[in-house]
CSV table of C-alpha atoms in Angstrom, one decimal:
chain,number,residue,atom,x,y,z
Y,110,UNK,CA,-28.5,-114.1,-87.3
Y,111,UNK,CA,-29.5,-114.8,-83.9
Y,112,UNK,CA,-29.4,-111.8,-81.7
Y,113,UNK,CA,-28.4,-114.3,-78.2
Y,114,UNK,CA,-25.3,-112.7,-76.6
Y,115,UNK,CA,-22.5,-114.8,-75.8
Y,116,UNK,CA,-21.7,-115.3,-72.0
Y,117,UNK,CA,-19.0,-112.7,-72.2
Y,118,UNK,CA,-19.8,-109.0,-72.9
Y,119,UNK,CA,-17.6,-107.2,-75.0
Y,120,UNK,CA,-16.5,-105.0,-72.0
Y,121,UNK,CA,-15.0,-108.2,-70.4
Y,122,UNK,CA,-13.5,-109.4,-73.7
Y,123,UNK,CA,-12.2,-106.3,-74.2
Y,124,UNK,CA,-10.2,-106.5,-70.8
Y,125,UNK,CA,-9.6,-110.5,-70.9
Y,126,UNK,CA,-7.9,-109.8,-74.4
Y,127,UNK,CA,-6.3,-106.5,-73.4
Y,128,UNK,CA,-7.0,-104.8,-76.2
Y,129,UNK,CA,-5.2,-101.4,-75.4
Y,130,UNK,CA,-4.2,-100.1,-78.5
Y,131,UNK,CA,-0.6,-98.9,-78.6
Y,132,UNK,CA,0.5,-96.7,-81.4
Y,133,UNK,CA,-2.1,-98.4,-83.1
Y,134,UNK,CA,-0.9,-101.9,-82.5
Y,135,UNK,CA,-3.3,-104.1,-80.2
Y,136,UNK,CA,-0.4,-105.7,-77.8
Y,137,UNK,CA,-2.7,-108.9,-76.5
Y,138,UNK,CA,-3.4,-110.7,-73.9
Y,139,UNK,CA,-5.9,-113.7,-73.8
Y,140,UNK,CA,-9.4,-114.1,-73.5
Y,141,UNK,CA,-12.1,-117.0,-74.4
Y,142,UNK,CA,-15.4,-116.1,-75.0
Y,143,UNK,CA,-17.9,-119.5,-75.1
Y,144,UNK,CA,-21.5,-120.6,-74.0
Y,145,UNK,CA,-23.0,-124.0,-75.0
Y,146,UNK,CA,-26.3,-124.7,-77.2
Y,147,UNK,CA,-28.6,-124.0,-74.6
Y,148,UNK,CA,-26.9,-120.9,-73.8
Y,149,UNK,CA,-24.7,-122.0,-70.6
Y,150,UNK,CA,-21.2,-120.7,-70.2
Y,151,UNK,CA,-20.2,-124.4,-70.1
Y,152,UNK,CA,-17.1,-125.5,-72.9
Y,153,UNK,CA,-17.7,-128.5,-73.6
Y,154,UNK,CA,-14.0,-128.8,-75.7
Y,155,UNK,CA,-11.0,-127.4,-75.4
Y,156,UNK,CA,-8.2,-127.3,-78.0
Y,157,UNK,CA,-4.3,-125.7,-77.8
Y,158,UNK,CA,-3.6,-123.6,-81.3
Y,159,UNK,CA,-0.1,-122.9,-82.0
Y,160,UNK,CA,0.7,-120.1,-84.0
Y,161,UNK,CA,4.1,-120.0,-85.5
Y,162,UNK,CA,5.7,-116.8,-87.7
Y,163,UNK,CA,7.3,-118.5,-90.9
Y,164,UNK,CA,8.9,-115.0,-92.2
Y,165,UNK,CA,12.0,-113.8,-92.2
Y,166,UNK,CA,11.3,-110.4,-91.3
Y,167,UNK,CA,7.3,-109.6,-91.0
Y,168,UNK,CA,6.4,-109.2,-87.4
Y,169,UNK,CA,2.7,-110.0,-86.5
Y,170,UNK,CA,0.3,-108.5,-84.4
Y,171,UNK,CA,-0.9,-110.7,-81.3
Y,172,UNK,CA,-2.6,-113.4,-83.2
Y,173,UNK,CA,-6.6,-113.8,-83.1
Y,174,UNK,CA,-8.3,-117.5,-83.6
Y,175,UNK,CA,-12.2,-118.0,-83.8
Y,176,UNK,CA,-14.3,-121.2,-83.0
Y,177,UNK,CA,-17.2,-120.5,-85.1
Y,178,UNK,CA,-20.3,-122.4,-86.7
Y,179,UNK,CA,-20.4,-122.5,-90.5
Y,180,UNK,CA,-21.8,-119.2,-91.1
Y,181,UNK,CA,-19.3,-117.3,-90.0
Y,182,UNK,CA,-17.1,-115.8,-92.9
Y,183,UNK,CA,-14.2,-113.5,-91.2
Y,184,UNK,CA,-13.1,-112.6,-94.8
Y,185,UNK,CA,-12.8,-114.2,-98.9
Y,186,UNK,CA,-10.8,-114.0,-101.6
Y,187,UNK,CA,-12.6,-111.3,-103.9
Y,188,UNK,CA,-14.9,-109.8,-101.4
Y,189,UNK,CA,-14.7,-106.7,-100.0
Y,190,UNK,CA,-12.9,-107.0,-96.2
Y,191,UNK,CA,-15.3,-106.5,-93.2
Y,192,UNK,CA,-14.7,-104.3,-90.8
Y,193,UNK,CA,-13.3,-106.4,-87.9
Y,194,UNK,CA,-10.6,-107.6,-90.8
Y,195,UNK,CA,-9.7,-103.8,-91.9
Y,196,UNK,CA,-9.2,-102.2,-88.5
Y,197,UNK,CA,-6.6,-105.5,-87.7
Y,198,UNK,CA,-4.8,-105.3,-91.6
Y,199,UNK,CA,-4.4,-101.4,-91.3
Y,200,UNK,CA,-4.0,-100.7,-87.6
Y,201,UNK,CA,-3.7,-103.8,-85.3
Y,202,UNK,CA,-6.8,-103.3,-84.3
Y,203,UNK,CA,-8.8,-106.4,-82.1
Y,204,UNK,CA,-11.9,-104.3,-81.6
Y,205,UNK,CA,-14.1,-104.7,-83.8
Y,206,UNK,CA,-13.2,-108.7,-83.8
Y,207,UNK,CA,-14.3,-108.3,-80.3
Y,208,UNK,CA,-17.6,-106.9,-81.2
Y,209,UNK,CA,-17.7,-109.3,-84.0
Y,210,UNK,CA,-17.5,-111.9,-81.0
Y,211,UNK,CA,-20.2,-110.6,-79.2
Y,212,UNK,CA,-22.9,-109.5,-82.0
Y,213,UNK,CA,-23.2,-113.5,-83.6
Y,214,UNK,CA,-24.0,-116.4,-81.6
Y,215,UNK,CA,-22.4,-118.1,-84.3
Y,216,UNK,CA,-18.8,-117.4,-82.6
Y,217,UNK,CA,-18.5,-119.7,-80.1
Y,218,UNK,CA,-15.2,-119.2,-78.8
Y,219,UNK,CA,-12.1,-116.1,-79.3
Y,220,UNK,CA,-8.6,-116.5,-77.6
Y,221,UNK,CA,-5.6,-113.6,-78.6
Y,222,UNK,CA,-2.3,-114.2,-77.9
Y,223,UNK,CA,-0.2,-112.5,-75.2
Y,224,UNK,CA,1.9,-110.3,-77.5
Y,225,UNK,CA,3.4,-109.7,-81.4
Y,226,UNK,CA,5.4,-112.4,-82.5
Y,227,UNK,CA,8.6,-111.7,-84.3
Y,228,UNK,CA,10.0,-113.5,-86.9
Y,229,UNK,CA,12.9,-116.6,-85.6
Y,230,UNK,CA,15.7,-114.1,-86.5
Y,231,UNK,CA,14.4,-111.1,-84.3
Y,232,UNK,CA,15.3,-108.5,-86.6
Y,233,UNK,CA,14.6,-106.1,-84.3
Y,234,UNK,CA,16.4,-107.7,-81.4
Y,235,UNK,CA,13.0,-107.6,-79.2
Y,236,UNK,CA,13.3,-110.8,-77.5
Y,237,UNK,CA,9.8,-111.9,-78.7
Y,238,UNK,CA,8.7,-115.1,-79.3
Y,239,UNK,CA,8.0,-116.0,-83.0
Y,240,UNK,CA,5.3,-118.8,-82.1
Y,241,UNK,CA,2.7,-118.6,-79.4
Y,242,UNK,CA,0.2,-121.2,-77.5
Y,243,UNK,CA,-3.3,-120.0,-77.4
Y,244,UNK,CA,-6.1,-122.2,-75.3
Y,245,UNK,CA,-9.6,-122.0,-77.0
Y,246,UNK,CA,-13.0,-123.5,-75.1
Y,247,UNK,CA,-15.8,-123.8,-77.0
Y,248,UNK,CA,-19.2,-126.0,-77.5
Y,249,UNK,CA,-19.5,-129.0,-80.0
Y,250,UNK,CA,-21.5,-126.2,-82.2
Y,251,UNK,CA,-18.1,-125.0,-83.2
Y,252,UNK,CA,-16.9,-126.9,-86.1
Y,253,UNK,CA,-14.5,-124.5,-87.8
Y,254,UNK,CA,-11.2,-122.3,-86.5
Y,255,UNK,CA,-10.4,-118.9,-88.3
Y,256,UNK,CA,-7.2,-117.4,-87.4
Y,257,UNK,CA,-6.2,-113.5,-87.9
Y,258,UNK,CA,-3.1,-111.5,-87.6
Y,259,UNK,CA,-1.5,-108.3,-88.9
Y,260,UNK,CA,1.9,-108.2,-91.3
Y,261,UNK,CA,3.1,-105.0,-88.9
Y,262,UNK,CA,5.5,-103.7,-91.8
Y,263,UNK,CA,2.2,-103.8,-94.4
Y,264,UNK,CA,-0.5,-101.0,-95.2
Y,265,UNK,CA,-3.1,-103.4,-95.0
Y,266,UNK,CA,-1.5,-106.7,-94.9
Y,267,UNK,CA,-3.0,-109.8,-92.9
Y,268,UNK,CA,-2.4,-113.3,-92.1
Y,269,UNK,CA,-5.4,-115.5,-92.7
Y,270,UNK,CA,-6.8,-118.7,-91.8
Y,271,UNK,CA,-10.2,-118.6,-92.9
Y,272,UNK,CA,-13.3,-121.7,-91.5
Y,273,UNK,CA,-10.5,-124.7,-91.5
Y,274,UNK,CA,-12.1,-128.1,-89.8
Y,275,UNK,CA,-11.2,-128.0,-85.8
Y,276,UNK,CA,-10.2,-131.6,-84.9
Y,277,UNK,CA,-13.3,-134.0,-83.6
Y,278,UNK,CA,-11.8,-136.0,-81.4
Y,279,UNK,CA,-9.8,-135.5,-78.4
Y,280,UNK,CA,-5.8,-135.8,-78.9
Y,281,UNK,CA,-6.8,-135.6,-82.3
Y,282,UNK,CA,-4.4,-132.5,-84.2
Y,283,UNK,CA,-4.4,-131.0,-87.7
Y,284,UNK,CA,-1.7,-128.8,-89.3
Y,285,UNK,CA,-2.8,-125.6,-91.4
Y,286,UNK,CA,-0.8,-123.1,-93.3
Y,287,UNK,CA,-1.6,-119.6,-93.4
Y,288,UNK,CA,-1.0,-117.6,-96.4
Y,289,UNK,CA,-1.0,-113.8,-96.9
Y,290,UNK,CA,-3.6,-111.8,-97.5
Y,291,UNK,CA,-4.0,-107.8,-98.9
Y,292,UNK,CA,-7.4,-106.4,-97.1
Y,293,UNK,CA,-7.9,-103.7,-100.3
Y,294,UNK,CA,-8.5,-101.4,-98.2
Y,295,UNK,CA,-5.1,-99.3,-98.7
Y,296,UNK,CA,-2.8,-98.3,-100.9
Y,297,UNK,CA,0.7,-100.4,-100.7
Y,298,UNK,CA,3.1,-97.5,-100.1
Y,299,UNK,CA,5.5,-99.3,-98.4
Y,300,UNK,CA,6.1,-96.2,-96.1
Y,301,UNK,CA,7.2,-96.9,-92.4
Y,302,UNK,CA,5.1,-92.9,-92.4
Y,303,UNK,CA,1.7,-95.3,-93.1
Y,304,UNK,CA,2.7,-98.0,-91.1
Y,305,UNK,CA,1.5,-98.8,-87.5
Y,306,UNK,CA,4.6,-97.3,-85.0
Y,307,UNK,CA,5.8,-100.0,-83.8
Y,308,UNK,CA,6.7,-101.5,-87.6
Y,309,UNK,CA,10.1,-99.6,-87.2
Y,310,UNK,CA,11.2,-100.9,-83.7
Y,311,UNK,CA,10.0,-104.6,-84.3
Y,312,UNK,CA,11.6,-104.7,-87.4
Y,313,UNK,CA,15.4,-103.1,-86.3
Y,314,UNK,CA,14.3,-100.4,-89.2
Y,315,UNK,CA,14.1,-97.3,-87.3
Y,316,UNK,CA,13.6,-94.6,-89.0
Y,317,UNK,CA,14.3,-90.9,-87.6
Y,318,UNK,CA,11.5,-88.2,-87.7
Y,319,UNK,CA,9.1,-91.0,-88.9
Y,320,UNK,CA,6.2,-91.8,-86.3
Y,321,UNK,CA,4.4,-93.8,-88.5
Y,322,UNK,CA,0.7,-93.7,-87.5
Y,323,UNK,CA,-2.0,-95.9,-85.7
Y,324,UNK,CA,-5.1,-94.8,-87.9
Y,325,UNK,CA,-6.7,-95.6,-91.1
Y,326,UNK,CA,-5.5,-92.6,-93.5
Y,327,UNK,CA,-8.3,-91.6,-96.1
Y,328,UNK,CA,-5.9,-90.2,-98.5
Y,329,UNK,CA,-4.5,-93.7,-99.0
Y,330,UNK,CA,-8.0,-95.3,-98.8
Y,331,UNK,CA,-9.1,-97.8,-101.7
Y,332,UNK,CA,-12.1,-99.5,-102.1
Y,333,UNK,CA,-10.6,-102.7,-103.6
Y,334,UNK,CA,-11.3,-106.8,-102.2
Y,335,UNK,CA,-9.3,-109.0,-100.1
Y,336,UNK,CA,-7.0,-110.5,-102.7
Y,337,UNK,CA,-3.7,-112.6,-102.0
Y,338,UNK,CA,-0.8,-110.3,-100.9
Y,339,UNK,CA,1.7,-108.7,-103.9
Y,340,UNK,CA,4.7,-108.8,-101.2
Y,341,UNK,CA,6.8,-105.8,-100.5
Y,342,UNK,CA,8.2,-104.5,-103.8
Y,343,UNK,CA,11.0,-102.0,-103.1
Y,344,UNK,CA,8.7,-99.0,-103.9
Y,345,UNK,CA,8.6,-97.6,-100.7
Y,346,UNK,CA,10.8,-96.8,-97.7
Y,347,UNK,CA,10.5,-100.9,-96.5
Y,348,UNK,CA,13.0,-102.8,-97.6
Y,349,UNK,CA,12.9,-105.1,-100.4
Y,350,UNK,CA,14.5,-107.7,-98.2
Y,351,UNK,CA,11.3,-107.8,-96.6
Y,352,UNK,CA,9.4,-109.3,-98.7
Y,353,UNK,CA,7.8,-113.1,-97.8
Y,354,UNK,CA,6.9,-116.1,-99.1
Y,355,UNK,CA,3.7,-117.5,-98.7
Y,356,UNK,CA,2.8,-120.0,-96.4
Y,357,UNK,CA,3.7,-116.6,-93.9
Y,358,UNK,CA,2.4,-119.0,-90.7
Y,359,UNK,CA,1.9,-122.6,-89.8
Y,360,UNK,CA,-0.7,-123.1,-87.3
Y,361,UNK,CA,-1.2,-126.4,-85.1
Y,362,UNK,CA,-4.4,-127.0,-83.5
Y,363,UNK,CA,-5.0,-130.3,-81.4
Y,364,UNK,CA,-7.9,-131.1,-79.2
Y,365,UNK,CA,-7.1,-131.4,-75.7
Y,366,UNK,CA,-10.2,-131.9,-74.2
């Protein structure tokens, strides 16, 4: 792995993406983090990636995409989940992802959106979008788009896009269907008590005397693989109603540039 930095350091990415963690929940903002083959800051492409929440009641965190060569691997079916994947699945976490950015010159490009996106019905009457428009620069090096994002009302639920084609030529667009993933890395209690805060307000399911909690809890710790998601189940506190089916997001990605 090529130690090369890209041109933004993760203190800058950090505040680009504002990646303030809220009751556990990264909240967004944007950032793009890009240099070309030579090592310039210079995009030499730019592409527009719609993300669009397909659920009918599973908020997500601020979503994440990646323009990345081939070698990146954000996370497989059967292997255990990286770090960068089980701090966003359990907590809404972008921080590692951001270091992720920064450690491999293999990422060549990182935009998060502005906020959560609810699902179309609101459940939670937030007034929150349920699709958002991300702009990601990056080199011709980048052949391949990842996308990430928390299922709030999960333990360790994610999202997941993982090394799709990005479109070669410009005005070119492709269509992609995220599915949903379980990061093994939690038990599924299907408690609003193991669940990031803000699970109860963006879902309308508050819960009184509940907190819920914005860090990785060891007594609910597995040591499992990423696997496709079992759905909510009705064993805990989370309503059954809340289960999904998969494809949980669409996401649109055309070339701009």
């Amino acid at each position: 792995m090529s130690n090369k930095q890209l041109s933004t350091s993760r203190r800058a990415f950090l505040g680009a993406a504002g990646v303030a963690v809220v009751g556990g929940l990264a909240l967004g903002g944007s950032a793009v983090a890009q240099q070309d083959g030579n090592g310039n800051g210079n995009a030499a492409r730019r592409y527009r990636v719609t993300v669009t929440n397909l659920t009918d009641y599973q908020p997500f965190t601020p979503p994440a995409v990646v323009a990345h060569r081939p070698s990146v691997e954000l996370f497989a079916v059967g292997d255990a989940a990286n770090d960068a994947i089980r701090q966003v699945a359990e907590n809404g976490n972008l921080g590692p992802l951001a270091e992720l950015a920064e450690s491999t010159n293999a990422v060549r490009g990182v935009a998060v959106g502005e906020g959560p996106l609810v699902p179309r019905t609101d459940p939670g009457e937030t007034g929150l979008p349920y699709f958002a428009e991300l702009h990601l620069d990056a080199d011709a090096s980048a052949r391949y788009l990842s996308f990430v994002s928390m299922l709030v009302a999960t333990n360790d639920g994610f999202a997941g896009l993982d090394t799709v084609p990005l479109p070669r030529a410009t005005n070119e667009s492709r269509t992609y269907y995220a599915a949903s993933y379980d990061a093994g890395t939690e038990r599924n209690t299907e408690m609003f008590a193991d669940m990031v805060p803000p699970a109860q307000s963006l879902t309308g399911e508050n819960r009184e005397g509940i907190d819920g909690t914005g860090q990785s809890n060891p007594d609910i710790a597995e040591d499992g693989v990423v696997t496709p998601h079992p759905g909510i189940t009705g064993i805990g506190d989370v309503p059954e109603a809340f289960d999904w089916d998969d494809p949980v997001a669409i996401i649109q990605v055309e070339r701009v540039e």
